[in-house]
């Protein structure tokens, strides 16, 4: 997202808690893009970019779901609201909660993709599984990365993360708690309407 914005002539500040993710972004920047993108290692729940104010604050790829506590969601939205310029907007791409499978029972292991790592020639396969924690309104998402070498030997790394999907009216209340007003809800980045069939929910909020 940062690269796309920079290539369209916008100045971007990218925040991530992971120095590795920021390094990956910087590795892909060259020329004018590199001048337009600044990376900041920080926590979205507690960031302060001095007096800087932005016309757009964007939370991509359902990353808001990584905030599994109401206090963390509100702290993040509070930081967003303090960094919006007058007339600026906060946009978040969220998963539609309607499309989350909350049913109990065995969680299928899904093969997400298989790629060759050009650095090692190993085959890398990503599998994942998502189990509902219904009383917590969370999903336990487990990712398995399998590296298969030329001999067929497999090395597996496993990561686990909790995700909290939010509903359209819940996000509206959270925004209000942080001094923001929900202005639009779309079903996708193409600004189509949010309907029963939407997988995604794109919300646009302004300072209230
Ligand atoms: C779904 S990924 C988004 C990917 C990444 N920003 C990109 O564009 O490829 C979620 C990202 O959120 C970061 N993250 C998780 N919790 C965070 C927090 N509290 N503050 C800042 N970054 C956080 C993770 O390090 C991860 O890179």
Tab-separated table of C-alpha atoms and ligand atoms in Angstrom:
chain	number	residue	atom	x	y	z
A	1	UNK	CA	0.000	0.000	0.000
A	2	UNK	CA	2.801	2.415	0.934
A	3	UNK	CA	4.585	1.713	-2.359
A	4	UNK	CA	1.429	2.249	-4.382
A	5	UNK	CA	0.708	5.564	-2.661
A	6	UNK	CA	4.301	6.762	-3.103
A	7	UNK	CA	4.292	5.788	-6.804
A	8	UNK	CA	1.188	7.936	-7.179
A	9	UNK	CA	3.088	10.944	-5.848
A	10	UNK	CA	1.971	10.942	-2.202
A	11	UNK	CA	4.243	11.329	0.824
A	12	UNK	CA	3.786	8.361	3.154
A	13	UNK	CA	4.746	7.518	6.727
A	14	UNK	CA	4.492	3.772	7.391
A	15	UNK	CA	4.214	2.569	11.002
A	16	UNK	CA	4.860	-1.010	12.038
A	17	UNK	CA	6.052	-2.574	15.279
A	18	UNK	CA	8.210	-5.007	13.322
A	19	UNK	CA	11.627	-3.712	12.156
A	20	UNK	CA	11.738	-6.675	9.739
A	21	UNK	CA	8.550	-5.606	7.966
A	22	UNK	CA	9.844	-2.032	7.728
A	23	UNK	CA	13.155	-3.278	6.313
A	24	UNK	CA	11.246	-5.263	3.676
A	25	UNK	CA	9.434	-2.109	2.632
A	26	UNK	CA	12.658	-0.068	2.493
A	27	UNK	CA	14.300	-2.788	0.359
A	28	UNK	CA	11.625	-2.218	-2.273
A	29	UNK	CA	11.995	1.560	-2.403
A	30	UNK	CA	14.190	3.282	-4.916
A	31	UNK	CA	14.604	6.733	-6.447
A	32	UNK	CA	11.692	9.094	-5.863
A	33	UNK	CA	9.718	6.446	-3.913
A	34	UNK	CA	12.462	6.360	-1.307
A	35	UNK	CA	12.153	10.139	-0.842
A	36	UNK	CA	8.383	9.889	-0.357
A	37	UNK	CA	8.268	7.038	2.182
A	38	UNK	CA	9.402	7.319	5.786
A	39	UNK	CA	9.186	4.283	8.053
A	40	UNK	CA	8.568	4.516	11.786
A	41	UNK	CA	9.040	1.614	14.158
A	42	UNK	CA	6.248	2.043	16.657
A	43	UNK	CA	3.086	0.766	18.218
A	44	UNK	CA	-0.203	1.873	16.668
A	45	UNK	CA	-1.704	2.069	20.165
A	46	UNK	CA	0.788	4.697	21.232
A	47	UNK	CA	2.436	6.773	18.528
A	48	UNK	CA	3.258	10.459	18.400
A	49	UNK	CA	4.759	11.937	15.246
A	50	UNK	CA	5.358	15.341	16.803
A	51	UNK	CA	3.087	17.973	15.317
A	52	UNK	CA	2.587	16.116	12.025
A	53	UNK	CA	-1.002	15.890	10.758
A	54	UNK	CA	-2.195	13.805	7.817
A	55	UNK	CA	-4.938	14.066	5.205
A	56	UNK	CA	-5.302	10.274	5.242
A	57	UNK	CA	-4.584	7.632	7.860
A	58	UNK	CA	-5.023	4.158	6.388
A	59	UNK	CA	-5.222	0.833	8.201
A	60	UNK	CA	-4.786	-1.871	5.557
A	61	UNK	CA	-5.373	-5.594	5.290
A	62	UNK	CA	-7.725	-5.965	8.266
A	63	UNK	CA	-4.767	-5.179	10.558
A	64	UNK	CA	-7.236	-3.575	12.982
A	65	UNK	CA	-8.267	-7.147	13.912
A	66	UNK	CA	-4.894	-7.578	15.620
A	67	UNK	CA	-6.227	-5.280	18.337
A	68	UNK	CA	-8.147	-7.778	20.439
A	69	UNK	CA	-8.946	-5.567	23.438
A	70	UNK	CA	-11.385	-2.651	23.420
A	71	UNK	CA	-8.812	-0.498	25.247
A	72	UNK	CA	-6.266	-1.169	22.466
A	73	UNK	CA	-8.795	-0.378	19.739
A	74	UNK	CA	-9.695	2.920	21.441
A	75	UNK	CA	-6.055	3.835	22.106
A	76	UNK	CA	-5.243	3.271	18.414
A	77	UNK	CA	-8.203	5.319	17.198
A	78	UNK	CA	-7.245	8.067	19.672
A	79	UNK	CA	-3.743	8.231	18.122
A	80	UNK	CA	-5.325	8.284	14.654
A	81	UNK	CA	-7.616	11.127	15.578
A	82	UNK	CA	-4.716	13.189	17.022
A	83	UNK	CA	-2.819	12.802	13.722
A	84	UNK	CA	-5.624	13.803	11.340
A	85	UNK	CA	-5.425	17.201	9.662
A	86	UNK	CA	-8.650	19.233	9.556
A	87	UNK	CA	-10.777	17.634	6.817
A	88	UNK	CA	-8.603	14.496	6.866
A	89	UNK	CA	-10.015	10.963	6.785
A	90	UNK	CA	-9.292	7.679	8.492
A	91	UNK	CA	-9.869	4.695	6.207
A	92	UNK	CA	-9.752	1.088	7.363
A	93	UNK	CA	-10.208	-2.045	5.380
A	94	UNK	CA	-11.892	-4.584	7.642
A	95	UNK	CA	-13.192	-8.084	7.140
A	96	UNK	CA	-16.973	-8.277	7.113
A	97	UNK	CA	-17.854	-10.054	10.388
A	98	UNK	CA	-20.806	-11.665	8.634
A	99	UNK	CA	-18.384	-13.818	6.671
A	100	UNK	CA	-16.492	-15.120	9.673
A	101	UNK	CA	-17.188	-18.789	10.390
A	102	UNK	CA	-18.137	-18.805	14.094
A	103	UNK	CA	-19.244	-22.448	14.121
A	104	UNK	CA	-17.536	-24.747	16.604
A	105	UNK	CA	-15.961	-28.046	15.603
A	106	UNK	CA	-12.777	-29.124	13.854
A	107	UNK	CA	-11.070	-26.292	11.971
A	108	UNK	CA	-9.929	-27.232	8.473
A	109	UNK	CA	-6.272	-26.757	7.562
A	110	UNK	CA	-6.244	-24.611	4.431
A	111	UNK	CA	-3.415	-24.602	1.899
A	112	UNK	CA	-3.020	-20.876	1.158
A	113	UNK	CA	-0.105	-20.915	-1.310
A	114	UNK	CA	3.071	-22.623	-2.452
A	115	UNK	CA	6.106	-20.694	-3.729
A	116	UNK	CA	9.752	-21.289	-4.485
A	117	UNK	CA	12.146	-19.240	-2.341
A	118	UNK	CA	14.611	-17.891	-4.959
A	119	UNK	CA	17.286	-17.481	-2.264
A	120	UNK	CA	17.364	-21.195	-1.340
A	121	UNK	CA	15.358	-22.975	-4.095
A	122	UNK	CA	13.259	-24.496	-1.316
A	123	UNK	CA	9.520	-24.933	-1.780
A	124	UNK	CA	7.614	-22.899	0.800
A	125	UNK	CA	4.010	-23.754	1.565
A	126	UNK	CA	1.700	-21.745	3.781
A	127	UNK	CA	-1.147	-23.541	5.535
A	128	UNK	CA	-3.498	-21.970	8.013
A	129	UNK	CA	-6.302	-22.804	10.363
A	130	UNK	CA	-8.752	-20.555	12.148
A	131	UNK	CA	-10.639	-21.576	15.297
A	132	UNK	CA	-13.372	-19.398	16.843
A	133	UNK	CA	-13.125	-18.232	20.461
A	134	UNK	CA	-16.763	-17.219	20.462
A	135	UNK	CA	-17.113	-15.785	23.959
A	136	UNK	CA	-14.039	-13.616	23.276
A	137	UNK	CA	-15.371	-12.538	19.829
A	138	UNK	CA	-11.974	-13.625	18.554
A	139	UNK	CA	-10.449	-16.132	16.164
A	140	UNK	CA	-7.300	-18.077	16.928
A	141	UNK	CA	-5.439	-18.034	13.627
A	142	UNK	CA	-2.550	-20.471	13.232
A	143	UNK	CA	-0.111	-20.248	10.330
A	144	UNK	CA	2.189	-23.103	9.318
A	145	UNK	CA	5.114	-22.386	6.996
A	146	UNK	CA	6.669	-25.568	5.565
A	147	UNK	CA	10.056	-25.403	3.803
A	148	UNK	CA	10.851	-28.474	1.722
A	149	UNK	CA	14.449	-28.882	0.544
A	150	UNK	CA	15.766	-30.846	-2.457
A	151	UNK	CA	15.863	-34.071	-0.417
A	152	UNK	CA	12.173	-33.726	0.491
A	153	UNK	CA	12.960	-32.921	4.141
A	154	UNK	CA	10.470	-30.464	5.668
A	155	UNK	CA	11.114	-27.749	8.268
A	156	UNK	CA	7.969	-26.255	9.795
A	157	UNK	CA	7.523	-22.933	11.640
A	158	UNK	CA	4.254	-22.210	13.398
A	159	UNK	CA	2.822	-18.806	14.340
A	160	UNK	CA	-0.327	-18.154	16.300
A	161	UNK	CA	-2.236	-14.915	16.509
A	162	UNK	CA	-5.617	-13.852	17.903
A	163	UNK	CA	-7.866	-11.711	15.693
A	164	UNK	CA	-10.981	-9.792	16.655
A	165	UNK	CA	-13.377	-9.020	13.794
A	166	UNK	CA	-15.536	-5.936	14.393
A	167	UNK	CA	-19.029	-5.184	13.153
A	168	UNK	CA	-20.270	-2.084	11.354
A	169	UNK	CA	-22.066	-0.667	14.414
A	170	UNK	CA	-19.286	-1.654	16.825
A	171	UNK	CA	-16.707	0.274	14.795
A	172	UNK	CA	-19.064	3.250	14.730
A	173	UNK	CA	-19.182	3.268	18.547
A	174	UNK	CA	-15.409	2.808	18.822
A	175	UNK	CA	-14.830	5.711	16.424
A	176	UNK	CA	-17.194	7.912	18.436
A	177	UNK	CA	-15.241	7.036	21.597
A	178	UNK	CA	-12.125	8.454	19.945
A	179	UNK	CA	-13.645	11.658	18.573
A	180	UNK	CA	-14.290	10.291	15.080
A	181	UNK	CA	-17.489	10.061	13.039
A	182	UNK	CA	-18.269	7.244	10.640
A	183	UNK	CA	-18.887	8.972	7.295
A	184	UNK	CA	-19.126	6.063	4.813
A	185	UNK	CA	-19.174	2.272	4.749
A	186	UNK	CA	-18.269	0.518	1.489
A	187	UNK	CA	-18.210	-3.150	0.521
A	188	UNK	CA	-14.813	-2.953	-1.148
A	189	UNK	CA	-11.983	-0.631	-2.173
A	190	UNK	CA	-13.917	0.083	-5.408
A	191	UNK	CA	-16.454	1.934	-3.176
A	192	UNK	CA	-19.259	-0.514	-4.011
A	193	UNK	CA	-22.062	-0.651	-1.393
A	194	UNK	CA	-21.629	-2.751	1.756
A	195	UNK	CA	-24.192	-5.553	1.490
A	196	UNK	CA	-24.998	-9.004	2.930
A	197	UNK	CA	-22.593	-10.504	0.387
A	198	UNK	CA	-19.605	-8.227	1.066
A	199	UNK	CA	-16.477	-10.007	2.292
A	200	UNK	CA	-14.858	-6.698	3.177
A	201	UNK	CA	-16.023	-3.560	4.900
A	202	UNK	CA	-14.182	-0.333	4.062
A	203	UNK	CA	-14.945	2.402	6.547
A	204	UNK	CA	-14.240	6.101	6.129
A	205	UNK	CA	-14.259	8.316	9.234
A	206	UNK	CA	-13.737	12.025	9.890
A	207	UNK	CA	-13.013	14.108	12.949
A	208	UNK	CA	-16.325	14.751	14.684
B	1	LIG	C1	-1.629	-7.876	8.260
B	1	LIG	S1	0.013	-7.262	8.556
B	1	LIG	C2	-0.010	-5.835	7.565
B	1	LIG	C3	1.140	-5.979	6.753
B	1	LIG	C4	2.054	-4.861	6.430
B	1	LIG	N1	1.778	-3.582	7.044
B	1	LIG	C5	2.109	-4.795	4.919
B	1	LIG	O1	1.690	-3.809	4.349
B	1	LIG	O2	2.544	-5.778	4.324
B	1	LIG	C6	-0.071	-6.611	10.160
B	1	LIG	C7	1.167	-5.852	10.580
B	1	LIG	O3	0.826	-5.219	11.808
B	1	LIG	C8	1.997	-5.162	12.617
B	1	LIG	N2	1.531	-4.941	13.989
B	1	LIG	C9	0.852	-5.793	14.784
B	1	LIG	N3	0.520	-5.202	15.948
B	1	LIG	C10	1.008	-3.929	15.871
B	1	LIG	C11	0.997	-2.820	16.767
B	1	LIG	N4	0.384	-2.884	17.965
B	1	LIG	N5	1.599	-1.676	16.365
B	1	LIG	C12	2.214	-1.589	15.166
B	1	LIG	N6	2.261	-2.620	14.272
B	1	LIG	C13	1.662	-3.763	14.633
B	1	LIG	C14	2.695	-6.473	12.354
B	1	LIG	O4	4.076	-6.354	12.624
B	1	LIG	C15	2.389	-6.699	10.860
B	1	LIG	O5	3.433	-6.261	10.047
